[in-house]
Amino acid sequence: MAETMGSGRPDARPRRLRAAAWPGLVLLLVWLLVSSIAVHGALADRSAAAGVRAETTPVVDVLVAVQQERRLALQRLAPPPGPGERRPDAAALLSQRAQTDQALARLRVVAGAVPDRFAGLPQHREAVDAGTVPRGEVAAFYGGLLDAGVHRLDVGARVVADPTAGHQLRTAAELFRVSARMAGAAALADGALGSGGFTTAEHVEFARQVGGYRAVLEPGLPDLAREAAAVHRELVTGHGWRTLMDLQDQLISAAPGSGAPLPDGEQWRSTSTRVTQDLVALAVEQATAAPETGVRAADRELWATASVGAAGPVVLAAATAAVASRTRTRGATVGTGAAQQPEETAGQTR
């Protein structure tokens, strides 16, 4: 009879196993949900960084092309050159316009559109060819185009998730702004050299622009990428930069009515053109490196998130298995004790 009662006792081990497995299953589901959200966020950051990288290259191409076209257009409208100097070839301006149009076409393919300010470019080119537009208006028009392109870099800096890449893109945008100010100052100097001197307003504006970009470039720029930092160091310590500073100081000294001599026009144009191109090359280097920084950071984030997400279920499964094993062992011990107890009781009865 005791044996019948012992053999009829219900086995509680399956119930204990289910009770031990439920918390692990709930934790596993929660982990998978959290991990999927984190991975989705990492994928979105990676996609945004890749999109910024894809758009930055054509934007930079447009900025470089517009800078070059602006320089040639202003030189084309400059006063007649002095003895021994030559006016820029019209063919060079036409060739540069074709390069600008190609850069805009590439940006349109990547971004789907170009800034609205570029819509007036054909009409403005016609006015330049006809010589019916003042040089100041030409400089302002191209300055607006440059502002529109630089704005796209600022937008990219806000979109990319990595803060280092964002800061680097903002620095690239600032470098393009500085290069535009340098080109604007050079255009003012070209006009002064062609007409025999500055007007008072031109002299004040020239000194303001020169002082502004020197204050940015000479102390050093924050958040420069490693490659761009090397280019910047070479720029501000090179012979061309020192020569440009001397020529600018000479131009600033030649205030209206001062009687101070102006520098040689050909030396000024060749030096300012070369240094401006070097500054644009620095801006291009920075703008190219910044999105790469963002993509690499997004890749690291995605890899780390995916690794943690994959490791979590393994750890939870191992923990659940360990708990279940302890539960089975404890259940077997309890069952053996319960089976032995009736036999001992029966022996004492006999």
Tab-separated table of C-alpha atoms in Angstrom:
chain	number	residue	atom	x	y	z
A	1	MET	CA	0.000	0.000	0.000
A	2	ALA	CA	2.885	2.337	0.818
A	3	GLU	CA	4.481	1.545	-2.492
A	4	THR	CA	1.224	2.319	-4.305
A	5	MET	CA	1.005	5.664	-2.564
A	6	GLY	CA	4.662	6.368	-3.342
A	7	SER	CA	4.294	5.390	-6.976
A	8	GLY	CA	1.132	7.473	-7.327
A	9	ARG	CA	2.749	10.725	-6.118
A	10	PRO	CA	2.746	13.295	-9.031
A	11	ASP	CA	6.176	14.300	-10.385
A	12	ALA	CA	6.725	18.047	-9.763
A	13	ARG	CA	9.922	18.340	-11.810
A	14	PRO	CA	8.272	19.466	-15.127
A	15	ARG	CA	6.432	22.192	-13.273
A	16	ARG	CA	9.652	23.362	-11.602
A	17	LEU	CA	11.456	23.342	-14.959
A	18	ARG	CA	8.752	25.459	-16.544
A	19	ALA	CA	8.837	27.858	-13.610
A	20	ALA	CA	12.632	28.154	-13.965
A	21	ALA	CA	12.491	28.644	-17.753
A	22	TRP	CA	9.830	31.362	-17.841
A	23	PRO	CA	11.977	34.201	-16.389
A	24	GLY	CA	14.782	33.341	-18.816
A	25	LEU	CA	12.379	33.338	-21.744
A	26	VAL	CA	10.966	36.715	-20.749
A	27	LEU	CA	14.465	38.155	-20.373
A	28	LEU	CA	15.411	36.727	-23.756
A	29	LEU	CA	12.448	38.379	-25.453
A	30	VAL	CA	13.186	41.703	-23.754
A	31	TRP	CA	16.844	41.448	-24.764
A	32	LEU	CA	15.943	40.719	-28.372
A	33	LEU	CA	13.563	43.680	-28.454
A	34	VAL	CA	16.118	46.095	-26.990
A	35	SER	CA	18.883	44.746	-29.218
A	36	SER	CA	16.775	45.069	-32.357
A	37	ILE	CA	16.015	48.708	-31.485
A	38	ALA	CA	19.721	49.405	-30.869
A	39	VAL	CA	20.770	47.695	-34.095
A	40	HIS	CA	18.124	49.602	-36.032
A	41	GLY	CA	19.463	52.867	-34.579
A	42	ALA	CA	23.033	51.906	-35.454
A	43	LEU	CA	21.987	51.045	-39.001
A	44	ALA	CA	20.220	54.407	-39.305
A	45	ASP	CA	23.355	56.223	-38.092
A	46	ARG	CA	25.473	54.290	-40.577
A	47	SER	CA	23.057	55.072	-43.407
A	48	ALA	CA	23.071	58.780	-42.510
A	49	ALA	CA	26.877	58.875	-42.400
A	50	ALA	CA	27.103	57.115	-45.761
A	51	GLY	CA	24.588	59.544	-47.238
A	52	VAL	CA	26.598	62.523	-45.996
A	53	ARG	CA	29.746	60.993	-47.488
A	54	ALA	CA	28.036	60.428	-50.839
A	55	GLU	CA	26.751	64.014	-51.038
A	56	THR	CA	29.858	65.744	-49.678
A	57	THR	CA	32.061	64.874	-52.662
A	58	PRO	CA	29.846	66.526	-55.335
A	59	VAL	CA	29.192	69.493	-53.023
A	60	VAL	CA	32.937	70.001	-52.648
A	61	ASP	CA	33.382	69.704	-56.411
A	62	VAL	CA	30.764	72.431	-56.902
A	63	LEU	CA	32.424	74.709	-54.341
A	64	VAL	CA	35.832	74.319	-55.969
A	65	ALA	CA	34.411	74.914	-59.454
A	66	VAL	CA	32.458	78.008	-58.362
A	67	GLN	CA	35.561	79.411	-56.658
A	68	GLN	CA	37.527	79.027	-59.868
A	69	GLU	CA	34.773	80.466	-62.064
A	70	ARG	CA	34.379	83.434	-59.741
A	71	ARG	CA	38.105	84.195	-59.900
A	72	LEU	CA	38.209	84.046	-63.703
A	73	ALA	CA	34.997	86.064	-64.113
A	74	LEU	CA	36.298	88.837	-61.848
A	75	GLN	CA	39.626	88.879	-63.633
A	76	ARG	CA	37.770	89.069	-66.933
A	77	LEU	CA	35.974	92.208	-65.732
A	78	ALA	CA	39.068	93.763	-64.153
A	79	PRO	CA	40.407	97.065	-65.513
A	80	PRO	CA	42.782	96.787	-68.479
A	81	PRO	CA	46.098	95.281	-67.394
A	82	GLY	CA	49.212	97.393	-67.116
A	83	PRO	CA	52.306	97.096	-69.313
A	84	GLY	CA	53.678	93.592	-69.371
A	85	GLU	CA	50.530	92.107	-67.795
A	86	ARG	CA	47.999	89.956	-69.571
A	87	ARG	CA	44.242	89.598	-69.289
A	88	PRO	CA	42.950	86.065	-68.602
A	89	ASP	CA	42.041	84.120	-71.697
A	90	ALA	CA	38.285	83.924	-72.363
A	91	ALA	CA	38.706	80.256	-73.253
A	92	ALA	CA	39.830	79.537	-69.675
A	93	LEU	CA	36.580	80.993	-68.335
A	94	LEU	CA	34.484	78.976	-70.803
A	95	SER	CA	36.325	75.786	-69.859
A	96	GLN	CA	35.785	76.457	-66.170
A	97	ARG	CA	32.072	77.048	-66.728
A	98	ALA	CA	31.825	73.620	-68.319
A	99	GLN	CA	33.505	72.107	-65.262
A	100	THR	CA	31.068	73.933	-62.982
A	101	ASP	CA	28.116	72.579	-64.963
A	102	GLN	CA	29.496	69.043	-64.738
A	103	ALA	CA	29.902	69.361	-60.973
A	104	LEU	CA	26.323	70.629	-60.658
A	105	ALA	CA	25.086	67.684	-62.741
A	106	ARG	CA	26.839	65.232	-60.407
A	107	LEU	CA	25.313	66.938	-57.373
A	108	ARG	CA	21.862	66.775	-58.976
A	109	VAL	CA	22.254	63.012	-59.474
A	110	VAL	CA	23.259	62.406	-55.852
A	111	ALA	CA	21.057	64.945	-54.051
A	112	GLY	CA	18.161	65.075	-56.513
A	113	ALA	CA	18.427	68.856	-56.871
A	114	VAL	CA	20.785	71.793	-56.592
A	115	PRO	CA	20.283	74.971	-54.521
A	116	ASP	CA	17.825	77.433	-56.057
A	117	ARG	CA	20.452	80.161	-56.292
A	118	PHE	CA	22.127	78.336	-59.153
A	119	ALA	CA	19.079	78.870	-61.358
A	120	GLY	CA	20.308	82.366	-62.271
A	121	LEU	CA	23.780	81.230	-63.287
A	122	PRO	CA	23.213	81.218	-67.102
A	123	GLN	CA	21.832	84.767	-67.140
A	124	HIS	CA	24.653	85.985	-64.936
A	125	ARG	CA	27.246	84.453	-67.239
A	126	GLU	CA	25.706	86.302	-70.179
A	127	ALA	CA	26.006	89.581	-68.279
A	128	VAL	CA	29.663	88.848	-67.518
A	129	ASP	CA	30.380	88.142	-71.183
A	130	ALA	CA	28.647	91.359	-72.204
A	131	GLY	CA	30.535	93.332	-69.557
A	132	THR	CA	27.310	94.917	-68.347
A	133	VAL	CA	27.512	93.838	-64.703
A	134	PRO	CA	29.660	95.544	-62.027
A	135	ARG	CA	32.457	93.501	-60.480
A	136	GLY	CA	30.941	93.956	-57.038
A	137	GLU	CA	27.690	92.408	-58.198
A	138	VAL	CA	29.593	89.488	-59.743
A	139	ALA	CA	31.460	88.898	-56.495
A	140	ALA	CA	28.207	89.027	-54.505
A	141	PHE	CA	26.430	86.612	-56.862
A	142	TYR	CA	29.156	83.990	-56.720
A	143	GLY	CA	29.426	84.562	-52.983
A	144	GLY	CA	25.771	83.577	-52.694
A	145	LEU	CA	26.431	80.392	-54.665
A	146	LEU	CA	29.313	79.543	-52.328
A	147	ASP	CA	27.119	80.200	-49.288
A	148	ALA	CA	24.500	77.797	-50.657
A	149	GLY	CA	27.110	75.076	-51.158
A	150	VAL	CA	28.678	75.594	-47.732
A	151	HIS	CA	25.208	75.378	-46.191
A	152	ARG	CA	25.003	71.779	-47.466
A	153	LEU	CA	28.132	70.981	-45.453
A	154	ASP	CA	26.548	72.532	-42.361
A	155	VAL	CA	23.470	70.359	-42.886
A	156	GLY	CA	25.680	67.273	-43.178
A	157	ALA	CA	27.389	68.213	-39.907
A	158	ARG	CA	23.991	68.170	-38.189
A	159	VAL	CA	22.906	64.902	-39.802
A	160	VAL	CA	25.949	62.774	-39.034
A	161	ALA	CA	25.676	61.138	-35.595
A	162	ASP	CA	29.353	61.057	-34.632
A	163	PRO	CA	30.267	64.347	-32.872
A	164	THR	CA	33.870	64.264	-34.122
A	165	ALA	CA	32.734	63.968	-37.735
A	166	GLY	CA	30.210	66.760	-37.169
A	167	HIS	CA	32.870	69.104	-35.810
A	168	GLN	CA	35.194	68.241	-38.685
A	169	LEU	CA	32.501	69.029	-41.248
A	170	ARG	CA	31.824	72.377	-39.582
A	171	THR	CA	35.536	73.141	-39.787
A	172	ALA	CA	35.479	72.222	-43.489
A	173	ALA	CA	32.576	74.619	-44.018
A	174	GLU	CA	34.500	77.355	-42.205
A	175	LEU	CA	37.551	76.721	-44.390
A	176	PHE	CA	35.460	77.214	-47.518
A	177	ARG	CA	34.093	80.448	-46.055
A	178	VAL	CA	37.645	81.612	-45.318
A	179	SER	CA	38.761	80.730	-48.839
A	180	ALA	CA	35.840	82.753	-50.210
A	181	ARG	CA	36.902	85.743	-48.099
A	182	MET	CA	40.461	85.343	-49.320
A	183	ALA	CA	39.254	85.264	-52.927
A	184	GLY	CA	37.075	88.323	-52.267
A	185	ALA	CA	40.046	90.228	-50.862
A	186	ALA	CA	42.129	89.203	-53.866
A	187	ALA	CA	39.440	90.518	-56.218
A	188	LEU	CA	39.434	93.869	-54.408
A	189	ALA	CA	43.211	94.036	-54.709
A	190	ASP	CA	43.053	93.143	-58.404
A	191	GLY	CA	40.712	96.049	-58.991
A	192	ALA	CA	42.904	98.431	-57.001
A	193	LEU	CA	46.029	97.389	-58.873
A	194	GLY	CA	44.250	97.801	-62.200
A	195	SER	CA	42.888	101.277	-61.402
A	196	GLY	CA	45.880	102.638	-59.548
A	197	GLY	CA	44.629	102.382	-55.974
A	198	PHE	CA	41.784	101.621	-53.564
A	199	THR	CA	38.786	103.752	-52.875
A	200	THR	CA	38.276	104.375	-49.171
A	201	ALA	CA	35.453	101.812	-48.981
A	202	GLU	CA	37.465	99.207	-50.883
A	203	HIS	CA	40.488	99.733	-48.661
A	204	VAL	CA	38.446	99.281	-45.488
A	205	GLU	CA	36.789	96.138	-46.865
A	206	PHE	CA	40.116	94.690	-48.011
A	207	ALA	CA	41.710	95.215	-44.590
A	208	ARG	CA	38.639	93.734	-42.873
A	209	GLN	CA	38.625	90.578	-44.975
A	210	VAL	CA	42.379	90.055	-44.695
A	211	GLY	CA	42.298	90.493	-40.934
A	212	GLY	CA	39.334	88.148	-40.652
A	213	TYR	CA	40.848	85.158	-42.401
A	214	ARG	CA	44.293	85.669	-40.873
A	215	ALA	CA	42.673	85.478	-37.431
A	216	VAL	CA	41.141	82.140	-38.377
A	217	LEU	CA	44.068	80.499	-40.150
A	218	GLU	CA	47.215	81.614	-38.363
A	219	PRO	CA	46.467	80.492	-34.769
A	220	GLY	CA	45.386	77.045	-35.934
A	221	LEU	CA	42.028	75.440	-36.511
A	222	PRO	CA	40.219	73.086	-34.140
A	223	ASP	CA	38.962	69.672	-35.193
A	224	LEU	CA	41.224	69.312	-38.214
A	225	ALA	CA	41.528	65.774	-39.515
A	226	ARG	CA	45.065	64.396	-39.372
A	227	GLU	CA	45.663	64.718	-43.113
A	228	ALA	CA	44.199	68.231	-43.190
A	229	ALA	CA	46.305	69.310	-40.201
A	230	ALA	CA	49.454	68.471	-42.165
A	231	VAL	CA	48.208	70.501	-45.156
A	232	HIS	CA	47.343	73.448	-42.878
A	233	ARG	CA	50.772	73.389	-41.238
A	234	GLU	CA	52.472	73.379	-44.623
A	235	LEU	CA	50.237	76.220	-45.835
A	236	VAL	CA	50.821	78.703	-43.002
A	237	THR	CA	54.569	78.012	-42.741
A	238	GLY	CA	55.310	78.031	-46.477
A	239	HIS	CA	57.031	80.675	-48.559
A	240	GLY	CA	53.862	81.474	-50.519
A	241	TRP	CA	51.933	82.363	-47.351
A	242	ARG	CA	54.696	84.647	-46.039
A	243	THR	CA	54.958	86.347	-49.428
A	244	LEU	CA	51.189	86.874	-49.527
A	245	MET	CA	51.219	88.384	-46.037
A	246	ASP	CA	53.941	90.843	-47.093
A	247	LEU	CA	52.035	91.831	-50.228
A	248	GLN	CA	48.814	92.263	-48.246
A	249	ASP	CA	50.601	94.451	-45.701
A	250	GLN	CA	51.924	96.567	-48.572
A	251	LEU	CA	48.404	96.914	-49.979
A	252	ILE	CA	46.977	97.862	-46.588
A	253	SER	CA	49.697	100.495	-46.217
A	254	ALA	CA	48.681	101.957	-49.588
A	255	ALA	CA	45.599	103.685	-48.190
A	256	PRO	CA	43.956	106.360	-50.358
A	257	GLY	CA	46.023	109.537	-50.177
A	258	SER	CA	48.955	107.871	-48.422
A	259	GLY	CA	51.234	107.935	-51.436
A	260	ALA	CA	52.568	104.470	-50.525
A	261	PRO	CA	53.531	102.343	-53.556
A	262	LEU	CA	51.399	99.406	-54.668
A	263	PRO	CA	52.985	95.975	-55.104
A	264	ASP	CA	53.717	94.447	-58.476
A	265	GLY	CA	50.424	93.302	-60.016
A	266	GLU	CA	51.714	90.129	-61.625
A	267	GLN	CA	53.446	88.982	-58.431
A	268	TRP	CA	50.304	89.717	-56.439
A	269	ARG	CA	48.014	87.780	-58.774
A	270	SER	CA	50.245	84.733	-59.043
A	271	THR	CA	50.874	84.595	-55.282
A	272	SER	CA	47.274	85.179	-54.201
A	273	THR	CA	45.971	82.672	-56.735
A	274	ARG	CA	48.412	80.003	-55.601
A	275	VAL	CA	47.732	80.479	-51.868
A	276	THR	CA	43.965	80.590	-52.404
A	277	GLN	CA	44.165	77.330	-54.308
A	278	ASP	CA	46.209	75.835	-51.456
A	279	LEU	CA	43.542	76.945	-48.991
A	280	VAL	CA	40.819	75.395	-51.148
A	281	ALA	CA	42.877	72.180	-51.231
A	282	LEU	CA	42.967	72.263	-47.405
A	283	ALA	CA	39.182	72.695	-47.286
A	284	VAL	CA	38.746	69.795	-49.721
A	285	GLU	CA	41.009	67.564	-47.622
A	286	GLN	CA	39.045	68.357	-44.486
A	287	ALA	CA	35.656	67.922	-46.180
A	288	THR	CA	36.744	64.563	-47.597
A	289	ALA	CA	38.103	63.221	-44.308
A	290	ALA	CA	35.161	64.275	-42.114
A	291	PRO	CA	32.485	61.959	-43.611
A	292	GLU	CA	34.951	59.071	-43.528
A	293	THR	CA	35.326	59.679	-39.804
A	294	GLY	CA	31.555	59.475	-39.449
A	295	VAL	CA	31.281	56.248	-41.439
A	296	ARG	CA	34.064	54.561	-39.454
A	297	ALA	CA	32.431	55.582	-36.168
A	298	ALA	CA	29.058	54.266	-37.378
A	299	ASP	CA	30.662	50.971	-38.426
A	300	ARG	CA	32.219	50.570	-34.969
A	301	GLU	CA	28.900	51.342	-33.303
A	302	LEU	CA	27.063	48.856	-35.507
A	303	TRP	CA	29.623	46.110	-34.902
A	304	ALA	CA	29.576	46.636	-31.133
A	305	THR	CA	25.778	46.719	-30.990
A	306	ALA	CA	25.426	43.598	-33.126
A	307	SER	CA	28.035	41.765	-31.042
A	308	VAL	CA	26.300	42.582	-27.774
A	309	GLY	CA	22.939	41.657	-29.299
A	310	ALA	CA	24.273	38.298	-30.462
A	311	ALA	CA	26.047	37.515	-27.197
A	312	GLY	CA	23.033	38.296	-25.031
A	313	PRO	CA	20.836	35.324	-26.038
A	314	VAL	CA	23.793	32.966	-25.618
A	315	VAL	CA	24.425	34.202	-22.074
A	316	LEU	CA	20.740	34.053	-21.183
A	317	ALA	CA	20.394	30.572	-22.654
A	318	ALA	CA	23.392	29.359	-20.660
A	319	ALA	CA	22.019	30.902	-17.466
A	320	THR	CA	18.597	29.376	-18.066
A	321	ALA	CA	20.140	25.981	-18.726
A	322	ALA	CA	22.148	26.215	-15.508
A	323	VAL	CA	19.028	27.097	-13.495
A	324	ALA	CA	17.083	24.281	-15.130
A	325	SER	CA	19.878	21.808	-14.379
A	326	ARG	CA	19.914	22.791	-10.734
A	327	THR	CA	16.144	22.472	-10.635
A	328	ARG	CA	16.287	18.947	-12.111
A	329	THR	CA	18.948	17.926	-9.629
A	330	ARG	CA	17.033	19.308	-6.700
A	331	GLY	CA	13.813	17.661	-7.941
A	332	ALA	CA	15.539	14.288	-8.272
A	333	THR	CA	16.912	14.552	-4.714
A	334	VAL	CA	13.540	15.483	-3.304
A	335	GLY	CA	11.861	12.617	-5.254
A	336	THR	CA	14.354	10.045	-3.967
A	337	GLY	CA	13.834	11.204	-0.388
A	338	ALA	CA	10.073	10.997	-0.764
A	339	ALA	CA	10.274	7.462	-2.163
A	340	GLN	CA	12.547	6.272	0.619
A	341	GLN	CA	10.434	7.706	3.430
A	342	PRO	CA	7.442	5.276	3.034
A	343	GLU	CA	9.816	2.314	2.966
A	344	GLU	CA	11.442	3.402	6.228
A	345	THR	CA	8.005	3.939	7.766
A	346	ALA	CA	6.903	0.475	6.644
A	347	GLY	CA	10.034	-1.080	8.156
A	348	GLN	CA	9.389	0.617	11.495
A	349	THR	CA	5.766	-0.633	11.407
A	350	ARG	CA	6.862	-4.182	10.880
